[in-house]
CSV table of C-alpha atoms in Angstrom, one decimal:
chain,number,residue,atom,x,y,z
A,21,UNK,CA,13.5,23.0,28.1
A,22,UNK,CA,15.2,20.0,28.1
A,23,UNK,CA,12.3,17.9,27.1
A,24,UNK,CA,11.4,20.3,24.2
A,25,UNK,CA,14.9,20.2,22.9
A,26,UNK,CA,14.7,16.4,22.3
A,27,UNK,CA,11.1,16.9,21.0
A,28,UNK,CA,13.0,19.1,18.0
A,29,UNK,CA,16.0,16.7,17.8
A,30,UNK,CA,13.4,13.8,17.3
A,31,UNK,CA,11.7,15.5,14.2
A,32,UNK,CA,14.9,17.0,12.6
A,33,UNK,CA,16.3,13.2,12.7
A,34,UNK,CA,12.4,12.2,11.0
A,35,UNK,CA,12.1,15.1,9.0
A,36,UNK,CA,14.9,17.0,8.0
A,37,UNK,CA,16.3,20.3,9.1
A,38,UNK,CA,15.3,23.7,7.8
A,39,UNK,CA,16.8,27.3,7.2
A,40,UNK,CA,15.3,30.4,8.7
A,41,UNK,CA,12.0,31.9,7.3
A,42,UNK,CA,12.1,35.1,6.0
A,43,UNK,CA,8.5,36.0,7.0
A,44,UNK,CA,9.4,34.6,11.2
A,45,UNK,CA,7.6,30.9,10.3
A,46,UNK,CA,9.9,29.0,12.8
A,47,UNK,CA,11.6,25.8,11.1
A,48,UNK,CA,9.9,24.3,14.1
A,49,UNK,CA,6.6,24.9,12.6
A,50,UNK,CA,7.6,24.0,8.7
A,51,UNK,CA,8.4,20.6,9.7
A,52,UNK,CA,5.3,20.1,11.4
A,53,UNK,CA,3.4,21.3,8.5
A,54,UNK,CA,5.3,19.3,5.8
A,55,UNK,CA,8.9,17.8,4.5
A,56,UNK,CA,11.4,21.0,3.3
A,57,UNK,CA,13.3,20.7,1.0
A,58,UNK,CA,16.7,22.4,2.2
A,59,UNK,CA,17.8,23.9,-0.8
A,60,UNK,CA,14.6,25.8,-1.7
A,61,UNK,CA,13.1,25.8,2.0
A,62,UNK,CA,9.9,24.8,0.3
A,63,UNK,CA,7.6,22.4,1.8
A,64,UNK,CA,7.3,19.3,-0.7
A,65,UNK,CA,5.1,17.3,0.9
A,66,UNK,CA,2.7,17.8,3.6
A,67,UNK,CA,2.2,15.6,5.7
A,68,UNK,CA,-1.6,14.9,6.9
A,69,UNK,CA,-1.3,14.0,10.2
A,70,UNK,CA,0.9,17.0,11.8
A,71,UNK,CA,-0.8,19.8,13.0
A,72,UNK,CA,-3.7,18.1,13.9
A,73,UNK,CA,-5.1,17.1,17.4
A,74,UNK,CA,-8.0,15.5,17.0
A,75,UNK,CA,-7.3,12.6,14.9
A,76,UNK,CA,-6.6,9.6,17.1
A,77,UNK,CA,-9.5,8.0,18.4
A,78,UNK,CA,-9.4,6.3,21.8
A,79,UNK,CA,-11.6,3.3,21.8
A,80,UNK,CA,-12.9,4.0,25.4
A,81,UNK,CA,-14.0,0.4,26.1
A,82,UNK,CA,-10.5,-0.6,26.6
A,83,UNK,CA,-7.6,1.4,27.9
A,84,UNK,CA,-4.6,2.0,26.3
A,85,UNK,CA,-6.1,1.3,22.1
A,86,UNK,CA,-6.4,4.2,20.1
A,87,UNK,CA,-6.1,4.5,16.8
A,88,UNK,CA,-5.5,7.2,13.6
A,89,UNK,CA,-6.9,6.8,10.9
A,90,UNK,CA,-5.4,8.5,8.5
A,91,UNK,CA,-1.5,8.2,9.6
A,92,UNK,CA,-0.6,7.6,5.7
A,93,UNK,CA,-1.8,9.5,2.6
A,94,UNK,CA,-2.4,7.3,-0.7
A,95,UNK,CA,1.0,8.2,-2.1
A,96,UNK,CA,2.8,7.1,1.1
A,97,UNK,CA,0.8,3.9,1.8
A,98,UNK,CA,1.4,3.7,-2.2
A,99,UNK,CA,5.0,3.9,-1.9
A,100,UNK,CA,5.1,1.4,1.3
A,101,UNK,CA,3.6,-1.4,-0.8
A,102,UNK,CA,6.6,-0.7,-3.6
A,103,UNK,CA,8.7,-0.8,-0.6
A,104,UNK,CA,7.5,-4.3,0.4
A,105,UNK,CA,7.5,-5.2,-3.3
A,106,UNK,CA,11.3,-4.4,-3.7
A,107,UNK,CA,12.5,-6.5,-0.9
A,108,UNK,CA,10.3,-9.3,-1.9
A,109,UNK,CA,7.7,-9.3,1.0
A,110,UNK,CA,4.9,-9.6,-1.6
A,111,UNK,CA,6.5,-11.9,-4.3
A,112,UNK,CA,5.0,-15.3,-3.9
A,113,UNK,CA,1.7,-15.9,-2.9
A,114,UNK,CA,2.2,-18.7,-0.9
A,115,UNK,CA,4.0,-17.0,1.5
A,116,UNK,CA,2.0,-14.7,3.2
A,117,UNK,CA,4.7,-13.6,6.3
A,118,UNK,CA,7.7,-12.5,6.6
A,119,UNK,CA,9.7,-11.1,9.8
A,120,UNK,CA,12.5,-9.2,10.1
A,121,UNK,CA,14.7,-9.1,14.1
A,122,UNK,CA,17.4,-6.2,15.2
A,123,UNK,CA,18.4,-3.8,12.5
A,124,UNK,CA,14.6,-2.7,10.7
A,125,UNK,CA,14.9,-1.3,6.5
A,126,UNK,CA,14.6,2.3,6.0
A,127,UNK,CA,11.1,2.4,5.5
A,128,UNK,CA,10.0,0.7,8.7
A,129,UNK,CA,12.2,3.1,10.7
A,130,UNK,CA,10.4,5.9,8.7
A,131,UNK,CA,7.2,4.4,10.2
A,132,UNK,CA,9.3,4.2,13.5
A,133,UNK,CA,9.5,8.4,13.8
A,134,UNK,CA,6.1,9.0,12.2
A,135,UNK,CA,4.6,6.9,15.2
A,136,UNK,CA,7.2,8.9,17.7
A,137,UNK,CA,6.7,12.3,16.4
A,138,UNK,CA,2.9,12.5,16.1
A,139,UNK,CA,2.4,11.2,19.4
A,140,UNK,CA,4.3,14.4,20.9
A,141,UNK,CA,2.3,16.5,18.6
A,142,UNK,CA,-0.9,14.9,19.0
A,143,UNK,CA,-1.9,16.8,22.7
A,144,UNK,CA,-2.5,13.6,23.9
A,145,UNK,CA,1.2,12.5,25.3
A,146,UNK,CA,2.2,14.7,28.1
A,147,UNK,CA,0.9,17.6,30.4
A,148,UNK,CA,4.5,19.0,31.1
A,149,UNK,CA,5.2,20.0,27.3
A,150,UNK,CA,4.1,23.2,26.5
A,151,UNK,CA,3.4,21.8,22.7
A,152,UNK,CA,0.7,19.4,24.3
A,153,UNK,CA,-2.9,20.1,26.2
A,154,UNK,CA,-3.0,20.3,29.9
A,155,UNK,CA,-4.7,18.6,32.4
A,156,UNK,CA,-3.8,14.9,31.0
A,157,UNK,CA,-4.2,11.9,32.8
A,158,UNK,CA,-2.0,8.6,32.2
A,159,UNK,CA,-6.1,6.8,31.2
A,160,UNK,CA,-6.1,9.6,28.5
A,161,UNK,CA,-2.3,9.6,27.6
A,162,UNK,CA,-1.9,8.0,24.0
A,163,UNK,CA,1.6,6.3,24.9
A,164,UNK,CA,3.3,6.3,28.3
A,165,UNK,CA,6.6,8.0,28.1
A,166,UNK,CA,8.9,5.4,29.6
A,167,UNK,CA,7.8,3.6,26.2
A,168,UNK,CA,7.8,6.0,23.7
A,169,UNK,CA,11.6,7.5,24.4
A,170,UNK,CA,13.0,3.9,24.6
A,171,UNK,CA,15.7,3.3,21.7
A,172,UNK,CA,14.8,2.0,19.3
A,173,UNK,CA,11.2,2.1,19.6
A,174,UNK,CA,10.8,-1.0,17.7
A,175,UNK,CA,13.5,-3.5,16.8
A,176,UNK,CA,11.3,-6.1,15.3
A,177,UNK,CA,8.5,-6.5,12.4
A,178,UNK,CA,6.3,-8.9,10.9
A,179,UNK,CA,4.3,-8.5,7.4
A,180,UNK,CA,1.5,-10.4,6.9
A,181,UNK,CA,-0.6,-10.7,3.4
A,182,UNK,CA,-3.8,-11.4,4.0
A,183,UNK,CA,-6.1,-12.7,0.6
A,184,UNK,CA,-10.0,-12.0,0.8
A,185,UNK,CA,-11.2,-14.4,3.2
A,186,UNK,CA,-8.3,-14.9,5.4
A,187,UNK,CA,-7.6,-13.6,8.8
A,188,UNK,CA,-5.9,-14.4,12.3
A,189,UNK,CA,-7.9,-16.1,15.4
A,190,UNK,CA,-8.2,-14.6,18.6
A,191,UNK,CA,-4.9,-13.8,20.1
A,192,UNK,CA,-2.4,-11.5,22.8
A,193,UNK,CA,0.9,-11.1,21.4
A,194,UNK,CA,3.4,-13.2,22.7
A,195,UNK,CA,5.4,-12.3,26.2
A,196,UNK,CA,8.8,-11.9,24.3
A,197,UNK,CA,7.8,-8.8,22.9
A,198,UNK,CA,7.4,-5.3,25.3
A,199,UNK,CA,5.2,-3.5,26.0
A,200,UNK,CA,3.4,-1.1,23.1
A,201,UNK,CA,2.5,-2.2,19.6
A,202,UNK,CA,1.4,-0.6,16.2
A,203,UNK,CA,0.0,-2.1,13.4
A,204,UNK,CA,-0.4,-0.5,10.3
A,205,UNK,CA,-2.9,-1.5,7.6
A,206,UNK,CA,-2.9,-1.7,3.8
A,207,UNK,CA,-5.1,-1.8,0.5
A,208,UNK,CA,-8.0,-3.2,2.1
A,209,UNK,CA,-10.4,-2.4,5.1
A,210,UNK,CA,-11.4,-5.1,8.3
A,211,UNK,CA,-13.1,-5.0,11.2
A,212,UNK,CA,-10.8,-6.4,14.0
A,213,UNK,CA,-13.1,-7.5,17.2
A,214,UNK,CA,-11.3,-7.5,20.3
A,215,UNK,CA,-12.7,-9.4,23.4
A,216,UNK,CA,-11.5,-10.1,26.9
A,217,UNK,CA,-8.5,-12.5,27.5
A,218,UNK,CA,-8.5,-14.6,31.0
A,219,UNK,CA,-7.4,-12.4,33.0
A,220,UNK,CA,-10.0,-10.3,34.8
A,221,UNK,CA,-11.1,-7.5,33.8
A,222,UNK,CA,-12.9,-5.9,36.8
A,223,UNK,CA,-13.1,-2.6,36.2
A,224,UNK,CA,-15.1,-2.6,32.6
A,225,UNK,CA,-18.7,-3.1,34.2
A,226,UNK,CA,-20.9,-5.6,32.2
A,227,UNK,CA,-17.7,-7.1,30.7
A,228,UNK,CA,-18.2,-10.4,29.5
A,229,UNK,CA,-15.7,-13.0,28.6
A,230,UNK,CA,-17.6,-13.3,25.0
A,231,UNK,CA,-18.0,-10.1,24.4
A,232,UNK,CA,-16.4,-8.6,21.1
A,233,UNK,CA,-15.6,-5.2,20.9
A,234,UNK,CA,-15.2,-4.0,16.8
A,235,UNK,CA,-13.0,-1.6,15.5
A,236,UNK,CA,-12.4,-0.5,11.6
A,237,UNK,CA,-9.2,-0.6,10.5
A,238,UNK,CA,-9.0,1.5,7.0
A,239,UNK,CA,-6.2,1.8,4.7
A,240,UNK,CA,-3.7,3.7,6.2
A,241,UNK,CA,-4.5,3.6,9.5
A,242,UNK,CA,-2.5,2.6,12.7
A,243,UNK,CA,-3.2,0.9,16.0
A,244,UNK,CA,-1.3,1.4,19.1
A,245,UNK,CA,-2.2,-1.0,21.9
A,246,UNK,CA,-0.6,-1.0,25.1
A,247,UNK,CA,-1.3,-1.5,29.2
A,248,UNK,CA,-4.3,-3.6,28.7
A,249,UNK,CA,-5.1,-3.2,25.1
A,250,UNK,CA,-2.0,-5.5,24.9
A,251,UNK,CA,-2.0,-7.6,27.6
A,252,UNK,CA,-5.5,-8.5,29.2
A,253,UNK,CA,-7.6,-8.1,25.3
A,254,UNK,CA,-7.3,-10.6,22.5
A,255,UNK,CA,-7.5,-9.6,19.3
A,256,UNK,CA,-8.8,-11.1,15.9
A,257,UNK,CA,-9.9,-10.7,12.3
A,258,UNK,CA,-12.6,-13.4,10.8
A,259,UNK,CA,-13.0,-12.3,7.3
A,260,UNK,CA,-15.3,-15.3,6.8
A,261,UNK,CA,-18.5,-14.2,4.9
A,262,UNK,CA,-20.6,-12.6,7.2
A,263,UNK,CA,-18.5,-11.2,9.6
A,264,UNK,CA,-16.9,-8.3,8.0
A,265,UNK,CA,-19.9,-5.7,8.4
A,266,UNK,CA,-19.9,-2.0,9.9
A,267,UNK,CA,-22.5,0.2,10.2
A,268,UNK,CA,-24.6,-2.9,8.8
A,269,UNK,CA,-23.0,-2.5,5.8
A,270,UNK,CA,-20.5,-5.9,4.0
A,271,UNK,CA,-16.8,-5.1,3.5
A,272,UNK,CA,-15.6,-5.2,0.3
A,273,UNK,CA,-12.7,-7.5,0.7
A,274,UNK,CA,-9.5,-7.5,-1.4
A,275,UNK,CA,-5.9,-8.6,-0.3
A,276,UNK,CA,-5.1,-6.6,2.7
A,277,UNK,CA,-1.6,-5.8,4.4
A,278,UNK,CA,-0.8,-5.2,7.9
A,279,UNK,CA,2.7,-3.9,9.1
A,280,UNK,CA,3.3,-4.9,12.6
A,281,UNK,CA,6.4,-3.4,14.6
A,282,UNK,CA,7.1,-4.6,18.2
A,283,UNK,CA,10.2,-4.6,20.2
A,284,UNK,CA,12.0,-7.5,21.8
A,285,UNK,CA,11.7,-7.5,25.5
A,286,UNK,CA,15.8,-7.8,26.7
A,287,UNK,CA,17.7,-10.9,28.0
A,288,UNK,CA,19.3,-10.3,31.3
């Protein structure tokens, strides 16, 4: 199939290619499971979110948000920190953004085929795959297609370093970007409430225009918003005292990192 073909060229451009197994493990499978290591065809590192199905989380209130939770172990989230470090994202305090247009560094392009290739492993993409479930409709699909095969996925990034007690009002991204954003997080958790923008929101019964709808962003984790998510919800962190609870319970605050990637919508 032609689709599954570009489904394999996808991860052996993220992940490497591998030799043959001498016990009938396809190379297909290896990479799912973990990085290999040509030479030895041994799997270095495993990867925590490949060969899993159930890790993203739709947030049902609002269509087209979901988010995984653990999309980056400790040592990569770790090593994405010394990333930042190294190109001097992090090296004076008083600046707490940076953005980078057109060609993105290694490491965000990294992030780039991470995003891609769990979303056409995660069951949750397309019905016409045989690697994903059946029966799914474009409400449950975690990224529409037309989006998720666009090249480059992203072409643009902004870093943001937020210290205890700062955070970002309520806001949709600006009209010059596409469709379909991620956001990673770093170091520390938040809660991010999202609540209705001025357009109308018919559908959602009992929608009001001040309602906030929370979500826990942990270390690690990434968001994908698109359709509504991005367009017709606002989006915010207050990390004033009192306002960074969940489960009733105050977060401990400490600086906190967020990696967004976007793409550039393009001038006729």
């Amino acid at each position: 199939m032609e689709e599954e073909e570009e489904l394999k060229a996808i991860l052996r451009e993220a992940f490497g290619d591998s030799s043959s197994d001498s016990d009938g493990e396809s190379s297909h499978h290896r990479q799912v499971q973990g990085l290999v290591n040509d030479s030895t065809d041994e799997v270095v590192k495993p990867h925590p979110i490949f060969g899993e199905t159930d890790i993203w989380e739709p947030i049902t209130e609002i269509k087209g948000l979901w988010i995984c939770r653990d999309f980056l172990s400790t040592d990569q989230q770790a090593s994405l920190v010394s990333a930042l470090e190294k190109e001097g994202y992090l090296a004076e305090a008083s600046h707490n953004q940076a953005m980078r247009f057109g060609d993105l560094p290694s490491w965000a392009l990294e992030l780039s085929y991470y995003i891609r290739g769990n979303i056409l492993l995660s069951g949750y993409f397309s019905e016409s795959m045989d690697l994903m479930t059946s029966g799914n409709s474009k409400e449950t699909r975690l990224f529409p297609p037309e989006l998720l095969w666009r090249e480059p996925l992203f072409n643009q990034l902004i870093v943001n370093i937020y210290q205890p007690g700062e955070g970002i009002c309520a806001h949709v991204d600006l009209m010059r970007f596409e469709d379909g954003i991620a956001i990673i997080s770093l170091e520390s958790s938040c809660v991010m409430h999202f609540s209705p923008a001025d357009a109308e929101i018919s559908h959602v019964e009992d929608v009001k225009k001040e309602a906030k709808i929370p979500v826990l962003l942990t270390p690690g984790s990434v968001v994908l918003m698109w359709g509504e998510a991005r367009y017709l919800w606002k989006h915010e962190i207050n990390r004033k005292p009192g306002f960074q609870k969940w489960e009733g319970q105050e977060i401990n605050q400490k600086r906190r990192i967020s990696v967004t990637l976007r793409r550039l919508c393009q001038t006729k």
